[in-house]
Amino acid sequence: VLIGHPKAGAFAAVHAGWRGTTQSIVAKSVERLKGTYGSDPADMMAAIGPAVGCSRYEIGSDVIDAFSKAFTDTDKYFKPTRDGHALVDLHKANRDQLTACGIRLSNIYTAPYCTMERPDLFFSYRLEKAKYGRTGRLLSVIRRRSK
């Protein structure tokens, strides 16, 4: 997740997998930008990059329990699959955290890609590690434009 406050020239790049999401990494980053740079979340922008998507990312009871401890309404992030398992929507969970911090929904851009569904475009650790025993990496970059 990339977060920026162009007026202050303040930026953050955070990895928000299931652990980071349940530990509110994006909310903590927004708070850090506010505290360090005086950034107003209403003026911030965020981009949620390609990630394993809801239609493919099956989790077990350990992750379900972590979400239940971190969020009050977890059902909206899960699609049950079998006993003790569900598909999780990390995009939605992080978008909800960003809006709860005060970032306008219109300022949040979400890549419509699932890394497991589009291995022709992106590396997927979960898909490739299981299939080939190796994997590549993804990189997201944020910067301030030169004047």
Tab-separated table of C-alpha atoms in Angstrom:
chain	number	residue	atom	x	y	z
A	1	VAL	CA	0.000	0.000	0.000
A	2	LEU	CA	1.405	3.364	-1.031
A	3	ILE	CA	0.242	6.438	0.896
A	4	GLY	CA	1.096	9.999	-0.026
A	5	HIS	CA	0.421	13.530	1.110
A	6	PRO	CA	1.580	15.641	-1.831
A	7	LYS	CA	1.203	19.018	-0.050
A	8	ALA	CA	3.626	17.970	2.697
A	9	GLY	CA	5.821	15.852	0.437
A	10	ALA	CA	5.283	12.922	2.813
A	11	PHE	CA	5.023	9.330	1.628
A	12	ALA	CA	4.860	5.797	2.991
A	13	ALA	CA	5.159	2.380	1.390
A	14	VAL	CA	3.944	-0.517	3.519
A	15	HIS	CA	3.455	-4.239	3.069
A	16	ALA	CA	-0.067	-5.120	4.142
A	17	GLY	CA	-0.359	-8.877	3.939
A	18	TRP	CA	-2.627	-10.570	6.431
A	19	ARG	CA	-0.245	-9.929	9.339
A	20	GLY	CA	0.230	-6.245	8.509
A	21	THR	CA	-3.483	-5.831	7.909
A	22	THR	CA	-4.458	-7.347	11.259
A	23	GLN	CA	-1.809	-5.178	12.935
A	24	SER	CA	-3.275	-2.040	11.282
A	25	ILE	CA	-0.079	-1.190	9.402
A	26	VAL	CA	-1.833	1.271	7.059
A	27	ALA	CA	-3.575	3.067	9.951
A	28	LYS	CA	-0.272	3.313	11.821
A	29	SER	CA	1.370	4.723	8.707
A	30	VAL	CA	-1.320	7.377	8.308
A	31	GLU	CA	-0.893	8.313	11.972
A	32	ARG	CA	2.877	8.540	11.475
A	33	LEU	CA	2.419	10.876	8.510
A	34	LYS	CA	0.042	13.013	10.587
A	35	GLY	CA	2.375	13.157	13.584
A	36	THR	CA	5.646	13.649	11.723
A	37	TYR	CA	4.572	15.914	8.869
A	38	GLY	CA	1.275	17.385	10.039
A	39	SER	CA	-0.435	15.664	7.122
A	40	ASP	CA	-4.214	15.818	6.947
A	41	PRO	CA	-5.649	12.425	5.913
A	42	ALA	CA	-8.379	14.211	3.933
A	43	ASP	CA	-5.607	15.398	1.584
A	44	MET	CA	-3.813	12.045	1.383
A	45	MET	CA	-3.929	9.602	-1.496
A	46	ALA	CA	-3.404	5.846	-1.335
A	47	ALA	CA	-2.808	3.056	-3.821
A	48	ILE	CA	-3.441	-0.573	-2.975
A	49	GLY	CA	-1.331	-2.616	-5.336
A	50	PRO	CA	-1.729	-6.030	-6.909
A	51	ALA	CA	-2.108	-8.764	-4.319
A	52	VAL	CA	-3.503	-12.204	-3.865
A	53	GLY	CA	-7.238	-11.688	-4.231
A	54	CYS	CA	-10.403	-12.753	-2.507
A	55	SER	CA	-11.286	-15.386	-5.065
A	56	ARG	CA	-8.020	-17.276	-4.462
A	57	TYR	CA	-6.590	-16.450	-1.030
A	58	GLU	CA	-7.769	-19.211	1.273
A	59	ILE	CA	-6.827	-18.805	4.911
A	60	GLY	CA	-7.156	-21.029	7.939
A	61	SER	CA	-8.514	-20.544	11.419
A	62	ASP	CA	-5.312	-18.848	12.661
A	63	VAL	CA	-5.778	-15.946	10.237
A	64	ILE	CA	-9.545	-15.879	10.793
A	65	ASP	CA	-8.880	-15.581	14.536
A	66	ALA	CA	-6.340	-12.773	13.989
A	67	PHE	CA	-8.890	-10.841	11.905
A	68	SER	CA	-11.578	-11.423	14.538
A	69	LYS	CA	-9.330	-9.854	17.173
A	70	ALA	CA	-8.433	-6.884	14.959
A	71	PHE	CA	-11.809	-6.033	13.380
A	72	THR	CA	-15.330	-5.787	14.745
A	73	ASP	CA	-17.157	-6.842	11.563
A	74	THR	CA	-15.000	-9.555	9.977
A	75	ASP	CA	-17.736	-11.324	8.029
A	76	LYS	CA	-17.555	-8.754	5.239
A	77	TYR	CA	-13.922	-9.776	4.559
A	78	PHE	CA	-14.525	-13.535	4.368
A	79	LYS	CA	-16.156	-16.023	2.031
A	80	PRO	CA	-16.318	-19.379	3.832
A	81	THR	CA	-14.930	-22.311	1.835
A	82	ARG	CA	-14.811	-25.307	4.178
A	83	ASP	CA	-14.736	-25.894	7.901
A	84	GLY	CA	-12.208	-23.535	9.512
A	85	HIS	CA	-11.246	-21.918	6.194
A	86	ALA	CA	-12.308	-18.895	4.161
A	87	LEU	CA	-11.233	-16.634	1.339
A	88	VAL	CA	-10.111	-13.220	2.607
A	89	ASP	CA	-10.312	-9.848	0.857
A	90	LEU	CA	-7.211	-7.905	1.910
A	91	HIS	CA	-7.996	-5.094	-0.529
A	92	LYS	CA	-11.300	-4.398	1.205
A	93	ALA	CA	-9.844	-4.664	4.716
A	94	ASN	CA	-7.071	-2.183	3.929
A	95	ARG	CA	-9.411	0.172	2.076
A	96	ASP	CA	-11.685	0.188	5.140
A	97	GLN	CA	-8.728	0.997	7.396
A	98	LEU	CA	-7.686	3.870	5.137
A	99	THR	CA	-11.172	5.403	5.069
A	100	ALA	CA	-11.500	4.961	8.847
A	101	CYS	CA	-8.348	7.087	9.156
A	102	GLY	CA	-9.948	9.874	7.152
A	103	ILE	CA	-8.638	9.255	3.645
A	104	ARG	CA	-11.447	9.876	1.179
A	105	LEU	CA	-12.612	6.819	-0.743
A	106	SER	CA	-12.218	8.828	-3.952
A	107	ASN	CA	-8.503	9.191	-3.114
A	108	ILE	CA	-7.925	5.447	-2.749
A	109	TYR	CA	-6.958	3.560	-5.891
A	110	THR	CA	-7.031	-0.229	-5.891
A	111	ALA	CA	-5.310	-2.321	-8.545
A	112	PRO	CA	-7.884	-4.773	-9.891
A	113	TYR	CA	-5.368	-7.592	-10.179
A	114	CYS	CA	-4.937	-10.811	-8.239
A	115	THR	CA	-1.364	-12.045	-8.389
A	116	MET	CA	-2.493	-15.683	-8.334
A	117	GLU	CA	-4.914	-15.145	-11.216
A	118	ARG	CA	-2.430	-13.192	-13.348
A	119	PRO	CA	0.950	-14.960	-13.129
A	120	ASP	CA	1.585	-13.651	-16.650
A	121	LEU	CA	1.828	-10.142	-15.161
A	122	PHE	CA	2.918	-10.649	-11.531
A	123	PHE	CA	4.863	-13.005	-9.353
A	124	SER	CA	2.799	-14.836	-6.768
A	125	TYR	CA	4.685	-16.272	-3.838
A	126	ARG	CA	1.866	-18.658	-2.928
A	127	LEU	CA	1.334	-19.941	-6.452
A	128	GLU	CA	4.923	-20.191	-7.636
A	129	LYS	CA	6.504	-21.471	-4.410
A	130	ALA	CA	4.073	-24.380	-4.318
A	131	LYS	CA	4.272	-25.065	-8.039
A	132	TYR	CA	7.941	-24.458	-8.853
A	133	GLY	CA	9.748	-24.214	-5.519
A	134	ARG	CA	10.923	-20.695	-6.385
A	135	THR	CA	9.412	-17.276	-6.816
A	136	GLY	CA	10.117	-13.749	-7.983
A	137	ARG	CA	9.321	-10.480	-6.264
A	138	LEU	CA	7.076	-7.477	-6.798
A	139	LEU	CA	8.111	-3.878	-6.271
A	140	SER	CA	6.033	-0.763	-5.728
A	141	VAL	CA	7.539	2.694	-5.828
A	142	ILE	CA	6.344	6.094	-4.699
A	143	ARG	CA	8.169	9.380	-5.151
A	144	ARG	CA	7.684	13.098	-5.269
A	145	ARG	CA	7.715	14.700	-8.692
A	146	SER	CA	10.471	17.141	-9.410
A	147	LYS	CA	9.348	20.723	-9.870
